[in-house]
Coordinates of N, CA and C in Angstrom, one line a residue:
Chain B
M828 N 36.5 100.9 84.6 CA 36.4 102.3 83.9 C 37.0 103.3 84.9
T829 N 36.8 103.1 86.2 CA 37.4 104.0 87.2 C 38.9 104.1 87.0
L830 N 39.5 102.9 86.8 CA 41.0 102.8 86.7 C 41.4 103.6 85.4
V831 N 40.6 103.4 84.3 CA 40.9 104.1 83.1 C 40.9 105.6 83.3
G832 N 39.8 106.0 84.0 CA 39.7 107.5 84.3 C 40.9 108.0 85.0
E833 N 41.3 107.2 86.0 CA 42.5 107.6 86.8 C 43.7 107.7 86.0
R834 N 43.9 106.7 85.1 CA 45.1 106.7 84.3 C 45.1 107.9 83.3
F835 N 43.9 108.2 82.8 CA 43.8 109.3 81.9 C 44.1 110.6 82.6
Q836 N 43.7 110.8 83.8 CA 44.0 112.0 84.6 C 45.5 112.1 84.9
E837 N 46.1 110.9 85.1 CA 47.5 110.9 85.4 C 48.4 111.1 84.2
G838 N 47.8 111.0 83.0 CA 48.6 111.2 81.8 C 49.2 109.9 81.3
D839 N 48.8 108.7 81.9 CA 49.3 107.4 81.4 C 48.5 107.0 80.2
F840 N 47.2 107.3 80.2 CA 46.3 107.0 79.1 C 46.0 108.3 78.3
F841 N 45.8 108.1 77.0 CA 45.4 109.2 76.2 C 44.0 109.0 75.6
L842 N 43.5 109.9 74.8 CA 42.2 109.9 74.3 C 41.9 108.5 73.6
A843 N 42.8 108.0 72.8 CA 42.6 106.8 72.1 C 42.3 105.6 73.1
E844 N 43.0 105.5 74.2 CA 42.8 104.5 75.2 C 41.4 104.7 75.8
L845 N 41.1 106.0 76.1 CA 39.8 106.3 76.7 C 38.6 105.8 75.8
I846 N 38.7 106.1 74.5 CA 37.7 105.8 73.6 C 37.6 104.2 73.4
L847 N 38.8 103.6 73.3 CA 38.8 102.2 73.2 C 38.2 101.5 74.4
S848 N 38.5 102.0 75.6 CA 37.9 101.4 76.8 C 36.4 101.5 76.8
A849 N 35.9 102.7 76.4 CA 34.5 102.9 76.3 C 33.8 101.9 75.4
E850 N 34.5 101.7 74.2 CA 33.9 100.7 73.2 C 33.9 99.3 73.8
I851 N 35.0 98.9 74.5 CA 35.0 97.6 75.1 C 33.9 97.5 76.2
F852 N 33.8 98.6 77.0 CA 32.7 98.5 78.0 C 31.3 98.3 77.4
K853 N 31.1 99.0 76.3 CA 29.8 99.0 75.6 C 29.5 97.5 75.2
E854 N 30.5 96.9 74.6 CA 30.4 95.5 74.1 C 30.2 94.5 75.2
V855 N 30.9 94.7 76.3 CA 30.8 93.8 77.4 C 29.4 94.0 78.0
T856 N 29.0 95.2 78.1 CA 27.6 95.5 78.7 C 26.5 94.8 77.9
A857 N 26.7 94.8 76.6 CA 25.6 94.2 75.8 C 25.6 92.7 76.0
V858 N 26.7 92.1 76.4 CA 26.7 90.6 76.7 C 26.1 90.4 78.1
I859 N 26.6 91.1 79.1 CA 26.2 90.8 80.5 C 24.8 91.4 80.9
E860 N 24.4 92.5 80.3 CA 23.2 93.1 80.7 C 21.9 92.2 80.7
P861 N 21.7 91.4 79.7 CA 20.5 90.5 79.7 C 20.5 89.6 80.8
R862 N 21.7 89.2 81.3 CA 21.8 88.3 82.4 C 21.6 89.0 83.7
L863 N 21.9 90.2 83.8 CA 21.7 91.0 85.0 C 20.3 91.6 85.1
S864 N 19.7 91.9 84.0 CA 18.5 92.7 84.0 C 17.3 91.9 84.5
R865 N 16.6 92.6 85.3 CA 15.3 92.1 85.8 C 14.1 92.9 85.4
A866 N 14.4 93.8 84.3 CA 13.4 94.7 83.9 C 12.2 94.1 83.3
E867 N 12.3 92.9 82.8 CA 11.2 92.2 82.2 C 10.3 91.5 83.3
S868 N 10.7 91.5 84.5 CA 9.9 90.8 85.6 C 8.7 91.7 85.8
A869 N 7.7 91.1 86.4 CA 6.4 91.7 86.6 C 6.6 92.8 87.7
Q870 N 7.5 92.6 88.6 CA 7.6 93.6 89.7 C 8.9 94.4 89.5
T871 N 8.8 95.6 88.9 CA 10.0 96.4 88.7 C 10.0 97.4 89.9
K872 N 11.2 97.9 90.2 CA 11.3 98.8 91.3 C 10.9 100.2 91.0
G873 N 10.7 100.5 89.7 CA 10.3 101.8 89.3 C 10.7 102.0 87.8
R874 N 10.3 103.1 87.3 CA 10.6 103.5 85.9 C 11.5 104.7 85.9
V875 N 12.6 104.6 85.1 CA 13.6 105.7 85.0 C 13.8 106.0 83.5
L876 N 13.6 107.3 83.2 CA 13.9 107.8 81.8 C 15.2 108.5 81.8
I877 N 16.1 108.1 80.9 CA 17.4 108.7 80.9 C 17.9 109.1 79.5
G878 N 18.6 110.2 79.4 CA 19.1 110.6 78.1 C 20.2 111.6 78.2
T879 N 21.0 111.7 77.2 CA 22.0 112.8 77.1 C 21.4 113.8 76.1
L880 N 21.2 115.0 76.6 CA 20.4 116.0 75.8 C 21.2 116.7 74.8
Q881 N 20.5 117.4 74.0 CA 21.0 118.2 72.8 C 22.3 119.0 73.2
G882 N 23.3 118.8 72.4 CA 24.6 119.5 72.6 C 25.7 118.6 73.1
D883 N 25.3 117.3 73.5 CA 26.3 116.4 74.0 C 26.0 115.0 73.4
I884 N 27.0 114.3 73.0 CA 26.8 113.0 72.5 C 27.5 111.9 73.3
H885 N 28.0 112.3 74.5 CA 28.7 111.3 75.3 C 27.7 110.4 76.0
E886 N 28.0 109.1 76.0 CA 27.0 108.2 76.6 C 27.5 107.1 77.5
L887 N 28.8 107.2 77.8 CA 29.4 106.1 78.6 C 28.8 106.2 80.1
G888 N 28.8 107.3 80.7 CA 28.2 107.5 82.0 C 26.8 107.1 82.1
K889 N 26.0 107.5 81.1 CA 24.6 107.2 80.9 C 24.4 105.6 80.9
N890 N 25.2 105.0 80.0 CA 25.1 103.6 79.8 C 25.5 102.8 81.1
I891 N 26.5 103.3 81.8 CA 26.9 102.6 83.1 C 25.7 102.6 84.1
L892 N 25.1 103.8 84.2 CA 23.9 104.0 85.1 C 22.8 103.1 84.7
I893 N 22.5 103.0 83.4 CA 21.4 102.2 82.9 C 21.6 100.7 83.2
T894 N 22.8 100.3 83.0 CA 23.1 98.9 83.3 C 22.9 98.6 84.8
M895 N 23.4 99.5 85.7 CA 23.2 99.4 87.1 C 21.8 99.4 87.5
L896 N 21.0 100.3 86.9 CA 19.6 100.4 87.3 C 18.8 99.2 86.9
R897 N 19.1 98.7 85.7 CA 18.4 97.5 85.2 C 18.8 96.3 86.1
A898 N 20.1 96.2 86.5 CA 20.5 95.1 87.4 C 19.8 95.2 88.7
N899 N 19.4 96.4 89.1 CA 18.7 96.6 90.4 C 17.2 96.5 90.3
G900 N 16.7 96.1 89.1 CA 15.3 95.9 88.9 C 14.5 97.0 88.4
F901 N 15.1 98.1 87.9 CA 14.4 99.2 87.4 C 14.1 99.0 85.9
E902 N 12.9 99.5 85.5 CA 12.6 99.6 84.0 C 13.2 100.9 83.5
V903 N 14.0 100.8 82.5 CA 14.7 102.0 82.1 C 14.4 102.2 80.6
H904 N 14.1 103.5 80.2 CA 14.0 103.8 78.8 C 15.2 104.8 78.5
D905 N 16.0 104.4 77.5 CA 17.1 105.2 77.1 C 16.7 106.0 75.9
L906 N 16.8 107.3 76.1 CA 16.4 108.3 75.0 C 17.5 108.4 74.0
G907 N 18.8 108.0 74.4 CA 19.9 108.1 73.5 C 20.7 109.4 73.8
V908 N 21.4 109.9 72.7 CA 22.2 111.1 72.9 C 21.7 112.2 72.0
D909 N 22.1 113.4 72.3 CA 21.8 114.6 71.5 C 20.3 114.7 71.4
V910 N 19.6 114.5 72.5 CA 18.1 114.4 72.5 C 17.5 115.8 72.6
P911 N 16.6 116.2 71.8 CA 15.9 117.5 71.9 C 15.1 117.5 73.2
P912 N 15.1 118.7 73.9 CA 14.3 118.7 75.2 C 12.8 118.4 75.0
S913 N 12.2 118.7 73.9 CA 10.8 118.4 73.7 C 10.6 116.9 73.7
A914 N 11.6 116.1 73.3 CA 11.4 114.6 73.3 C 11.3 114.1 74.7
V915 N 11.8 114.8 75.7 CA 11.7 114.3 77.1 C 10.3 114.4 77.5
V916 N 9.6 115.6 77.2 CA 8.2 115.8 77.6 C 7.3 114.7 77.0
D917 N 7.6 114.4 75.7 CA 6.7 113.4 75.0 C 6.9 112.1 75.7
K918 N 8.1 111.7 76.0 CA 8.3 110.4 76.6 C 7.8 110.3 78.0
V919 N 7.9 111.4 78.8 CA 7.4 111.4 80.1 C 5.9 111.1 80.1
R920 N 5.2 111.7 79.1 CA 3.8 111.5 79.0 C 3.4 110.0 78.8
G921 N 4.2 109.3 77.9 CA 3.9 108.0 77.6 C 4.5 106.9 78.6
F922 N 5.7 107.2 79.0 CA 6.4 106.2 79.9 C 6.1 106.3 81.4
R923 N 5.7 107.5 81.8 CA 5.4 107.9 83.2 C 6.5 107.4 84.1
P924 N 7.7 107.9 84.0 CA 8.8 107.5 84.9 C 8.6 108.2 86.2
H925 N 9.3 107.5 87.2 CA 9.4 108.1 88.6 C 10.5 109.1 88.6
V926 N 11.6 108.8 87.8 CA 12.8 109.6 87.8 C 13.2 109.9 86.4
V927 N 13.5 111.1 86.1 CA 14.1 111.5 84.8 C 15.6 111.9 85.0
G928 N 16.5 111.2 84.3 CA 17.9 111.5 84.4 C 18.5 112.0 83.2
F929 N 19.3 113.1 83.4 CA 20.0 113.7 82.3 C 21.5 113.5 82.5
S930 N 22.2 113.0 81.5 CA 23.7 112.8 81.7 C 24.4 113.9 80.8
A931 N 25.4 114.4 81.4 CA 26.2 115.4 80.6 C 27.7 115.4 81.0
L932 N 28.5 115.3 80.0 CA 29.9 115.4 80.2 C 30.4 116.8 79.9
I933 N 29.8 117.5 79.0 CA 30.3 118.8 78.6 C 29.2 119.9 78.8
T934 N 29.6 121.1 78.9 CA 28.7 122.2 79.3 C 27.7 122.5 78.3
T935 N 27.9 122.1 77.0 CA 27.0 122.5 75.9 C 25.6 121.9 76.1
A936 N 25.5 120.8 77.0 CA 24.2 120.2 77.2 C 23.4 120.9 78.3
F937 N 24.0 121.8 79.1 CA 23.4 122.4 80.2 C 22.1 123.2 79.9
P938 N 22.2 124.0 78.8 CA 21.0 124.8 78.5 C 19.8 123.8 78.1
S939 N 20.1 122.7 77.4 CA 19.1 121.8 77.0 C 18.4 121.1 78.2
M940 N 19.2 120.8 79.2 CA 18.7 120.2 80.4 C 17.7 121.2 81.1
K941 N 18.2 122.5 81.2 CA 17.3 123.5 81.8 C 16.0 123.7 81.0
E942 N 16.1 123.6 79.7 CA 14.9 123.8 78.8 C 14.0 122.6 79.0
A943 N 14.5 121.4 79.2 CA 13.7 120.2 79.4 C 12.9 120.3 80.7
V944 N 13.6 120.8 81.7 CA 12.9 121.0 83.0 C 11.8 122.0 82.9
A945 N 12.1 123.1 82.2 CA 11.1 124.2 82.0 C 9.9 123.7 81.2
L946 N 10.2 122.8 80.2 CA 9.1 122.3 79.4 C 8.2 121.3 80.2
L947 N 8.9 120.6 81.1 CA 8.1 119.7 82.0 C 7.2 120.5 82.9
Q948 N 7.7 121.6 83.3 CA 6.9 122.5 84.2 C 5.7 123.1 83.4
E949 N 6.0 123.5 82.2 CA 4.9 124.1 81.3 C 3.9 123.1 81.0
A950 N 4.3 121.8 80.9 CA 3.4 120.7 80.5 C 2.6 120.2 81.8
G951 N 3.0 120.7 82.9 CA 2.3 120.3 84.2 C 2.8 118.9 84.6
L952 N 4.0 118.5 84.2 CA 4.5 117.2 84.5 C 5.6 117.3 85.5
R953 N 6.1 118.5 85.9 CA 7.3 118.6 86.7 C 7.1 117.9 88.1
D954 N 5.9 118.1 88.6 CA 5.7 117.5 90.0 C 5.5 116.0 90.0
S955 N 5.4 115.4 88.8 CA 5.1 114.0 88.7 C 6.4 113.2 88.7
V956 N 7.5 113.9 88.5 CA 8.8 113.2 88.4 C 9.9 113.9 89.2
K957 N 10.9 113.1 89.6 CA 12.1 113.7 90.2 C 13.2 113.8 89.0
V958 N 13.9 114.9 89.0 CA 14.9 115.1 87.9 C 16.3 114.9 88.5
M959 N 17.0 114.0 87.9 CA 18.4 113.8 88.4 C 19.3 114.1 87.3
I960 N 20.4 114.8 87.6 CA 21.5 115.0 86.6 C 22.8 114.4 87.1
G961 N 23.6 114.0 86.1 CA 24.9 113.4 86.4 C 25.8 113.5 85.3
G962 N 27.1 113.2 85.6 CA 28.1 113.2 84.6 C 29.4 113.8 85.2
A963 N 30.5 113.1 84.9 CA 31.7 113.5 85.5 C 32.8 113.7 84.4
Chain C
M278 N 30.9 118.3 82.9 CA 30.8 117.7 84.3 C 29.7 118.4 85.1
T279 N 28.9 117.7 85.8 CA 27.9 118.3 86.6 C 28.3 118.6 88.0
T280 N 27.7 119.6 88.6 CA 28.0 120.1 90.0 C 26.7 120.5 90.6
A281 N 26.8 120.8 91.9 CA 25.6 121.3 92.6 C 25.1 122.6 91.9
G282 N 26.0 123.4 91.4 CA 25.7 124.6 90.8 C 24.9 124.4 89.5
V283 N 25.3 123.3 88.8 CA 24.6 123.0 87.5 C 23.2 122.5 87.9
R284 N 23.1 121.7 89.0 CA 21.8 121.2 89.5 C 20.8 122.4 89.7
D285 N 21.3 123.4 90.3 CA 20.5 124.6 90.6 C 20.1 125.4 89.3
Y286 N 21.1 125.5 88.4 CA 20.9 126.1 87.1 C 19.8 125.4 86.3
V287 N 19.9 124.1 86.3 CA 18.9 123.3 85.5 C 17.6 123.2 86.2
G288 N 17.6 123.3 87.5 CA 16.3 123.1 88.3 C 16.0 121.7 88.6
A289 N 17.1 120.9 88.7 CA 17.0 119.4 89.0 C 16.8 119.2 90.5
D290 N 16.4 118.0 90.9 CA 16.3 117.7 92.3 C 17.5 117.1 92.9
F291 N 18.3 116.4 92.0 CA 19.5 115.7 92.6 C 20.6 115.7 91.5
Q292 N 21.8 115.7 92.0 CA 23.0 115.7 91.1 C 24.1 114.8 91.7
T293 N 24.7 114.0 90.8 CA 25.8 113.2 91.3 C 26.8 112.9 90.1
T294 N 28.0 112.5 90.5 CA 28.9 112.0 89.5 C 29.2 110.6 89.7
D295 N 28.4 109.9 90.6 CA 28.6 108.5 90.9 C 27.4 107.7 90.6
A296 N 27.5 106.7 89.7 CA 26.4 105.9 89.3 C 25.8 105.2 90.5
I297 N 26.6 104.8 91.4 CA 26.0 104.1 92.6 C 25.1 105.0 93.4
E298 N 25.5 106.3 93.5 CA 24.6 107.3 94.2 C 23.3 107.5 93.4
G299 N 23.4 107.4 92.1 CA 22.3 107.6 91.2 C 21.3 106.5 91.4
V300 N 21.8 105.2 91.5 CA 20.9 104.1 91.8 C 20.2 104.2 93.2
A301 N 21.1 104.6 94.2 CA 20.5 104.8 95.5 C 19.4 105.9 95.6
Y302 N 19.6 106.9 94.8 CA 18.6 108.0 94.7 C 17.3 107.4 94.1
C303 N 17.4 106.7 93.1 CA 16.2 106.1 92.4 C 15.5 105.2 93.4
L304 N 16.3 104.4 94.1 CA 15.7 103.5 95.1 C 15.0 104.3 96.2
K305 N 15.6 105.4 96.6 CA 14.9 106.2 97.6 C 13.6 106.8 97.1
I306 N 13.6 107.3 95.9 CA 12.4 107.9 95.3 C 11.3 106.9 95.2
T307 N 11.6 105.7 94.7 CA 10.6 104.7 94.5 C 10.3 103.9 95.7
G308 N 11.0 104.1 96.8 CA 10.8 103.3 98.0 C 11.3 101.9 97.9
G309 N 12.2 101.7 96.9 CA 12.8 100.3 96.7 C 11.7 99.2 96.5
K310 N 10.6 99.6 95.9 CA 9.5 98.7 95.7 C 9.9 97.4 94.9

């Protein structure tokens, strides 16, 4: 996917190639992830809650990270895309993650990420988790 | 795209554009248990 990104930036690949590559990655991940994942083992390295928040529907970066975290022994809950900030608070209460990750490709998700952190603060949950954001 | 400025705006603890760095951060937080 790094190579695809480079070719896109250089103008050798266009949006169609980018989307097709993402779809291929998604299908390959579905095949290899069960073989890599150790999430079902009794000893996980920790719990991570991840989602792409309201205003953004891109999920490739999120899915890459989820695959890598599971391969490294983390239990990961994927909230999906276009997730309302309030859903983060609800899931933090039930899942009790060590880390909450927000993925964003476009700026429209930034206010939702800020709101989710504020809601965690209001709910008294902010100090119980580390918040990580990512997206390129 | 996220940056350090976005991290500060959001009020997050950590920001990256590299999935490997993201995994390393999670390992650091949980102590790699």
